[in-house]
Amino acid sequence: AFWADLALTGTRMGLIILAIGWGAWLLVRQTRRREQLASELRFNEARFRDFAASSGDWFWETDSEHRIMWVSDSVEIATGVPAKWHVGRTRIELIAPEAMPGEAWEAHLADLRERRSFRDFEYLRHTSGGDRWLRISGVPVFDDDGRFEGYRGSGRDVTELRQAEQRLRDAVESLPAAFLLFDADDRLIYTNGNAAKVAPTMAEIDRIGDTFETILRRSLTTGTLRDAAADPEAWFKWRLERHRAAEGSTVV
């Protein structure tokens, strides 16, 4: 009985030592894994900070009330105030009041209410260095339970781009001829002021948002297109093909 108790006690002690050793090994392994993950996290954070610092864009985060919780240091280049100055403020506090009205602003507010992603929202901001046009994009952030936590996104200064667009617009407006611009969907998006002066009858025909085909079909009803008089449908088809080919010029 003595030797049997001794063997049983030894077995128990061995199992206890084995369990302690196994637990210690797991603890060391988990500790090393946490240290590895922490090291990777620090590396990724440092890499992101380097990207943010070297980029002309800046990055930002807001809470569920749209207050800025964090913004990268690059924002100071565009706004003239340090990143920490923005913390706690909402974007509505930063936008120039005269830039708030309009369809673009209402559409942006609708995106925020519906917690939708948005791209290339532009707004005017008064800074110590003058007025600056800023463009931001953002995506909503939700926790594991689907609760809205805020937005995360990026921004850039597009003031010079806006100024270049204005110079181009001024140049187009100074042209002695009519100028019409169509987008990728072949819809009219811009006409200069001389369009109505050069061709008064076209003022009601060239409607923003209409496709070139619609405008061309409408122009046939005016009877002012001399080349189309003989065979309007044939001329319509020919002119539409020339427009889609985007080559050469046509006198009407």
Tab-separated table of C-alpha atoms in Angstrom:
chain	number	residue	atom	x	y	z
A	1	ALA	CA	0.000	0.000	0.000
A	2	PHE	CA	2.863	2.367	0.786
A	3	TRP	CA	4.474	1.941	-2.596
A	4	ALA	CA	1.114	2.210	-4.322
A	5	ASP	CA	0.360	5.537	-2.527
A	6	LEU	CA	3.846	6.778	-3.334
A	7	ALA	CA	3.418	5.927	-7.020
A	8	LEU	CA	0.020	7.621	-7.106
A	9	THR	CA	1.389	10.725	-5.397
A	10	GLY	CA	4.319	10.811	-7.813
A	11	THR	CA	1.985	10.510	-10.767
A	12	ARG	CA	-0.138	13.343	-9.460
A	13	MET	CA	2.910	15.525	-8.872
A	14	GLY	CA	4.167	14.730	-12.346
A	15	LEU	CA	0.861	15.682	-13.897
A	16	ILE	CA	0.801	18.908	-11.881
A	17	ILE	CA	4.353	19.766	-12.964
A	18	LEU	CA	3.481	18.897	-16.557
A	19	ALA	CA	0.368	21.114	-16.396
A	20	ILE	CA	2.375	23.973	-14.897
A	21	GLY	CA	5.038	23.584	-17.574
A	22	TRP	CA	2.439	23.463	-20.320
A	23	GLY	CA	0.704	26.543	-18.907
A	24	ALA	CA	4.022	28.385	-18.641
A	25	TRP	CA	4.848	27.493	-22.245
A	26	LEU	CA	1.445	28.767	-23.409
A	27	LEU	CA	1.904	31.949	-21.383
A	28	VAL	CA	5.334	32.586	-22.887
A	29	ARG	CA	3.982	31.871	-26.365
A	30	GLN	CA	1.023	34.223	-25.886
A	31	THR	CA	3.286	36.911	-24.434
A	32	ARG	CA	5.622	36.680	-27.408
A	33	ARG	CA	2.659	36.769	-29.774
A	34	ARG	CA	1.293	39.889	-28.069
A	35	GLU	CA	4.711	41.497	-28.252
A	36	GLN	CA	4.924	40.616	-31.940
A	37	LEU	CA	1.473	42.062	-32.613
A	38	ALA	CA	2.324	45.188	-30.620
A	39	SER	CA	5.546	45.562	-32.609
A	40	GLU	CA	3.663	45.165	-35.903
A	41	LEU	CA	1.092	47.694	-34.742
A	42	ARG	CA	3.797	50.212	-33.824
A	43	PHE	CA	5.463	49.611	-37.180
A	44	ASN	CA	2.195	50.107	-39.080
A	45	GLU	CA	1.395	53.237	-37.082
A	46	ALA	CA	4.844	54.648	-37.787
A	47	ARG	CA	4.529	53.781	-41.464
A	48	PHE	CA	1.092	55.448	-41.633
A	49	ARG	CA	2.447	58.567	-39.889
A	50	ASP	CA	5.293	58.713	-42.426
A	51	PHE	CA	2.836	58.417	-45.312
A	52	ALA	CA	0.602	61.070	-43.786
A	53	ALA	CA	3.525	63.424	-43.136
A	54	SER	CA	4.935	63.086	-46.653
A	55	SER	CA	1.578	63.459	-48.412
A	56	GLY	CA	0.038	66.727	-49.501
A	57	ASP	CA	-3.290	65.278	-48.377
A	58	TRP	CA	-4.371	64.966	-44.772
A	59	PHE	CA	-6.357	62.316	-42.932
A	60	TRP	CA	-9.099	62.766	-40.362
A	61	GLU	CA	-11.588	61.014	-38.089
A	62	THR	CA	-14.826	62.240	-36.539
A	63	ASP	CA	-17.096	60.857	-33.827
A	64	SER	CA	-20.800	60.032	-34.124
A	65	GLU	CA	-21.628	63.747	-33.669
A	66	HIS	CA	-19.274	64.685	-36.521
A	67	ARG	CA	-16.773	66.319	-34.202
A	68	ILE	CA	-13.184	66.001	-35.367
A	69	MET	CA	-11.377	63.561	-33.086
A	70	TRP	CA	-8.101	63.331	-34.980
A	71	VAL	CA	-6.491	64.926	-38.037
A	72	SER	CA	-2.995	64.511	-39.437
A	73	ASP	CA	-0.445	67.312	-39.218
A	74	SER	CA	-0.580	67.986	-42.978
A	75	VAL	CA	-3.810	69.926	-42.493
A	76	GLU	CA	-1.763	72.848	-41.172
A	77	ILE	CA	-0.175	73.395	-44.597
A	78	ALA	CA	-3.577	74.143	-46.141
A	79	THR	CA	-5.322	75.868	-43.239
A	80	GLY	CA	-2.525	77.635	-41.386
A	81	VAL	CA	-3.592	76.239	-37.997
A	82	PRO	CA	-2.191	73.136	-36.270
A	83	ALA	CA	-3.955	69.798	-36.311
A	84	LYS	CA	-4.803	69.874	-32.594
A	85	TRP	CA	-6.746	73.131	-33.097
A	86	HIS	CA	-9.331	71.206	-35.131
A	87	VAL	CA	-10.027	68.583	-32.470
A	88	GLY	CA	-13.522	68.930	-31.009
A	89	ARG	CA	-14.836	71.125	-33.815
A	90	THR	CA	-17.384	70.098	-36.435
A	91	ARG	CA	-16.963	70.783	-40.127
A	92	ILE	CA	-19.934	73.145	-40.120
A	93	GLU	CA	-17.920	75.378	-37.796
A	94	LEU	CA	-15.089	75.512	-40.322
A	95	ILE	CA	-16.975	76.092	-43.580
A	96	ALA	CA	-17.346	79.671	-44.766
A	97	PRO	CA	-21.019	80.668	-44.173
A	98	GLU	CA	-21.500	81.929	-47.726
A	99	ALA	CA	-20.461	78.511	-49.077
A	100	MET	CA	-23.131	76.562	-47.189
A	101	PRO	CA	-26.221	77.118	-49.370
A	102	GLY	CA	-26.613	75.128	-52.535
A	103	GLU	CA	-27.390	71.669	-53.799
A	104	ALA	CA	-23.901	70.318	-53.080
A	105	TRP	CA	-24.132	71.270	-49.407
A	106	GLU	CA	-27.634	69.808	-49.054
A	107	ALA	CA	-26.494	66.594	-50.729
A	108	HIS	CA	-23.537	66.395	-48.333
A	109	LEU	CA	-25.804	66.834	-45.316
A	110	ALA	CA	-28.061	64.095	-46.664
A	111	ASP	CA	-25.059	61.757	-46.939
A	112	LEU	CA	-24.129	62.470	-43.323
A	113	ARG	CA	-27.677	61.902	-42.094
A	114	GLU	CA	-27.924	58.614	-43.953
A	115	ARG	CA	-24.355	57.693	-42.940
A	116	ARG	CA	-23.288	57.106	-46.512
A	117	SER	CA	-19.824	57.328	-48.002
A	118	PHE	CA	-19.072	60.547	-49.888
A	119	ARG	CA	-16.408	61.620	-52.343
A	120	ASP	CA	-14.905	64.936	-53.419
A	121	PHE	CA	-17.099	67.266	-51.364
A	122	GLU	CA	-15.634	70.754	-51.793
A	123	TYR	CA	-16.095	73.675	-49.461
A	124	LEU	CA	-14.677	77.145	-48.913
A	125	ARG	CA	-12.742	77.957	-45.772
A	126	HIS	CA	-11.397	81.296	-44.576
A	127	THR	CA	-7.800	81.065	-43.348
A	128	SER	CA	-5.139	83.515	-42.229
A	129	GLY	CA	-3.506	83.069	-45.620
A	130	GLY	CA	-6.686	83.764	-47.564
A	131	ASP	CA	-9.657	81.756	-48.776
A	132	ARG	CA	-8.919	78.118	-49.526
A	133	TRP	CA	-11.015	75.501	-51.317
A	134	LEU	CA	-10.784	72.093	-49.643
A	135	ARG	CA	-11.962	68.724	-50.951
A	136	ILE	CA	-12.733	65.800	-48.649
A	137	SER	CA	-13.875	62.204	-48.983
A	138	GLY	CA	-15.014	59.919	-46.191
A	139	VAL	CA	-16.481	56.560	-45.230
A	140	PRO	CA	-18.714	55.777	-42.229
A	141	VAL	CA	-17.311	53.637	-39.412
A	142	PHE	CA	-19.402	51.134	-37.423
A	143	ASP	CA	-18.526	48.926	-34.447
A	144	ASP	CA	-19.033	45.153	-34.305
A	145	ASP	CA	-22.668	45.656	-33.257
A	146	GLY	CA	-23.405	47.946	-36.181
A	147	ARG	CA	-23.473	51.158	-34.137
A	148	PHE	CA	-22.329	54.276	-35.989
A	149	GLU	CA	-19.060	55.623	-34.597
A	150	GLY	CA	-18.261	58.438	-37.022
A	151	TYR	CA	-16.394	59.035	-40.253
A	152	ARG	CA	-12.866	58.449	-41.440
A	153	GLY	CA	-11.391	60.015	-44.553
A	154	SER	CA	-8.917	62.272	-46.309
A	155	GLY	CA	-8.739	65.850	-47.548
A	156	ARG	CA	-6.724	68.024	-49.897
A	157	ASP	CA	-6.314	71.649	-50.886
A	158	VAL	CA	-7.767	72.256	-54.371
A	159	THR	CA	-7.503	76.056	-54.371
A	160	GLU	CA	-5.023	76.158	-57.257
A	161	LEU	CA	-7.186	73.752	-59.251
A	162	ARG	CA	-10.209	75.973	-58.674
A	163	GLN	CA	-8.258	79.027	-59.763
A	164	ALA	CA	-7.067	77.237	-62.915
A	165	GLU	CA	-10.657	76.245	-63.691
A	166	GLN	CA	-11.745	79.855	-63.271
A	167	ARG	CA	-9.000	81.081	-65.612
A	168	LEU	CA	-10.096	78.508	-68.177
A	169	ARG	CA	-13.723	79.563	-67.760
A	170	ASP	CA	-12.776	83.215	-68.242
A	171	ALA	CA	-10.855	82.291	-71.391
A	172	VAL	CA	-13.808	80.350	-72.787
A	173	GLU	CA	-16.179	83.204	-71.985
A	174	SER	CA	-13.953	85.585	-73.951
A	175	LEU	CA	-14.171	83.485	-77.107
A	176	PRO	CA	-16.011	85.289	-79.940
A	177	ALA	CA	-17.691	81.978	-80.857
A	178	ALA	CA	-20.175	79.701	-79.136
A	179	PHE	CA	-18.639	77.021	-76.919
A	180	LEU	CA	-20.459	73.884	-75.717
A	181	LEU	CA	-18.979	71.240	-73.438
A	182	PHE	CA	-20.331	67.701	-73.071
A	183	ASP	CA	-19.452	65.167	-70.375
A	184	ALA	CA	-18.556	61.485	-70.736
A	185	ASP	CA	-22.260	60.610	-70.956
A	186	ASP	CA	-22.627	63.057	-73.863
A	187	ARG	CA	-24.729	65.471	-71.792
A	188	LEU	CA	-24.327	69.213	-72.079
A	189	ILE	CA	-22.698	70.589	-68.950
A	190	TYR	CA	-21.561	74.064	-69.990
A	191	THR	CA	-22.110	76.770	-72.595
A	192	ASN	CA	-20.370	80.112	-72.736
A	193	GLY	CA	-22.180	83.427	-72.785
A	194	ASN	CA	-21.615	83.917	-76.510
A	195	ALA	CA	-23.601	80.817	-77.417
A	196	ALA	CA	-26.883	82.717	-77.259
A	197	LYS	CA	-25.379	85.787	-78.943
A	198	VAL	CA	-23.883	83.921	-81.882
A	199	ALA	CA	-26.949	81.734	-82.423
A	200	PRO	CA	-29.998	83.254	-80.691
A	201	THR	CA	-32.246	80.455	-81.903
A	202	MET	CA	-30.026	77.933	-80.117
A	203	ALA	CA	-30.531	79.497	-76.693
A	204	GLU	CA	-33.655	77.435	-76.068
A	205	ILE	CA	-32.234	74.364	-77.773
A	206	ASP	CA	-28.971	73.973	-75.875
A	207	ARG	CA	-30.291	72.953	-72.469
A	208	ILE	CA	-27.932	71.896	-69.703
A	209	GLY	CA	-28.330	68.213	-68.944
A	210	ASP	CA	-29.626	67.192	-72.361
A	211	THR	CA	-27.664	64.780	-74.528
A	212	PHE	CA	-26.179	65.911	-77.825
A	213	GLU	CA	-28.623	63.659	-79.671
A	214	THR	CA	-31.581	65.319	-77.939
A	215	ILE	CA	-30.236	68.791	-78.724
A	216	LEU	CA	-29.547	67.821	-82.319
A	217	ARG	CA	-33.033	66.403	-82.776
A	218	ARG	CA	-34.533	69.545	-81.252
A	219	SER	CA	-32.455	71.774	-83.537
A	220	LEU	CA	-34.010	70.179	-86.622
A	221	THR	CA	-37.383	71.619	-85.657
A	222	THR	CA	-36.087	75.197	-85.961
A	223	GLY	CA	-35.581	74.978	-89.731
A	224	THR	CA	-32.366	76.996	-89.497
A	225	LEU	CA	-30.017	74.172	-90.490
A	226	ARG	CA	-29.567	74.743	-94.230
A	227	ASP	CA	-27.610	71.549	-94.868
A	228	ALA	CA	-30.401	69.483	-93.295
A	229	ALA	CA	-33.201	70.905	-95.435
A	230	ALA	CA	-32.946	68.352	-98.246
A	231	ASP	CA	-33.009	65.224	-96.070
A	232	PRO	CA	-33.263	65.974	-92.323
A	233	GLU	CA	-33.027	62.332	-91.205
A	234	ALA	CA	-29.971	61.585	-93.314
A	235	TRP	CA	-28.299	64.773	-92.106
A	236	PHE	CA	-29.207	63.915	-88.499
A	237	LYS	CA	-27.598	60.484	-88.761
A	238	TRP	CA	-24.487	61.885	-90.455
A	239	ARG	CA	-24.075	64.700	-87.909
A	240	LEU	CA	-24.530	62.357	-84.976
A	241	GLU	CA	-21.870	60.015	-86.338
A	242	ARG	CA	-19.466	62.933	-86.807
A	243	HIS	CA	-20.058	64.011	-83.223
A	244	ARG	CA	-19.395	60.548	-81.815
A	245	ALA	CA	-16.251	60.186	-83.891
A	246	ALA	CA	-15.028	63.520	-82.450
A	247	GLU	CA	-12.884	64.274	-85.461
A	248	GLY	CA	-12.732	67.280	-87.759
A	249	SER	CA	-15.247	70.106	-87.836
A	250	THR	CA	-18.695	70.774	-89.210
A	251	VAL	CA	-20.205	74.039	-90.422
A	252	VAL	CA	-23.950	74.368	-89.768
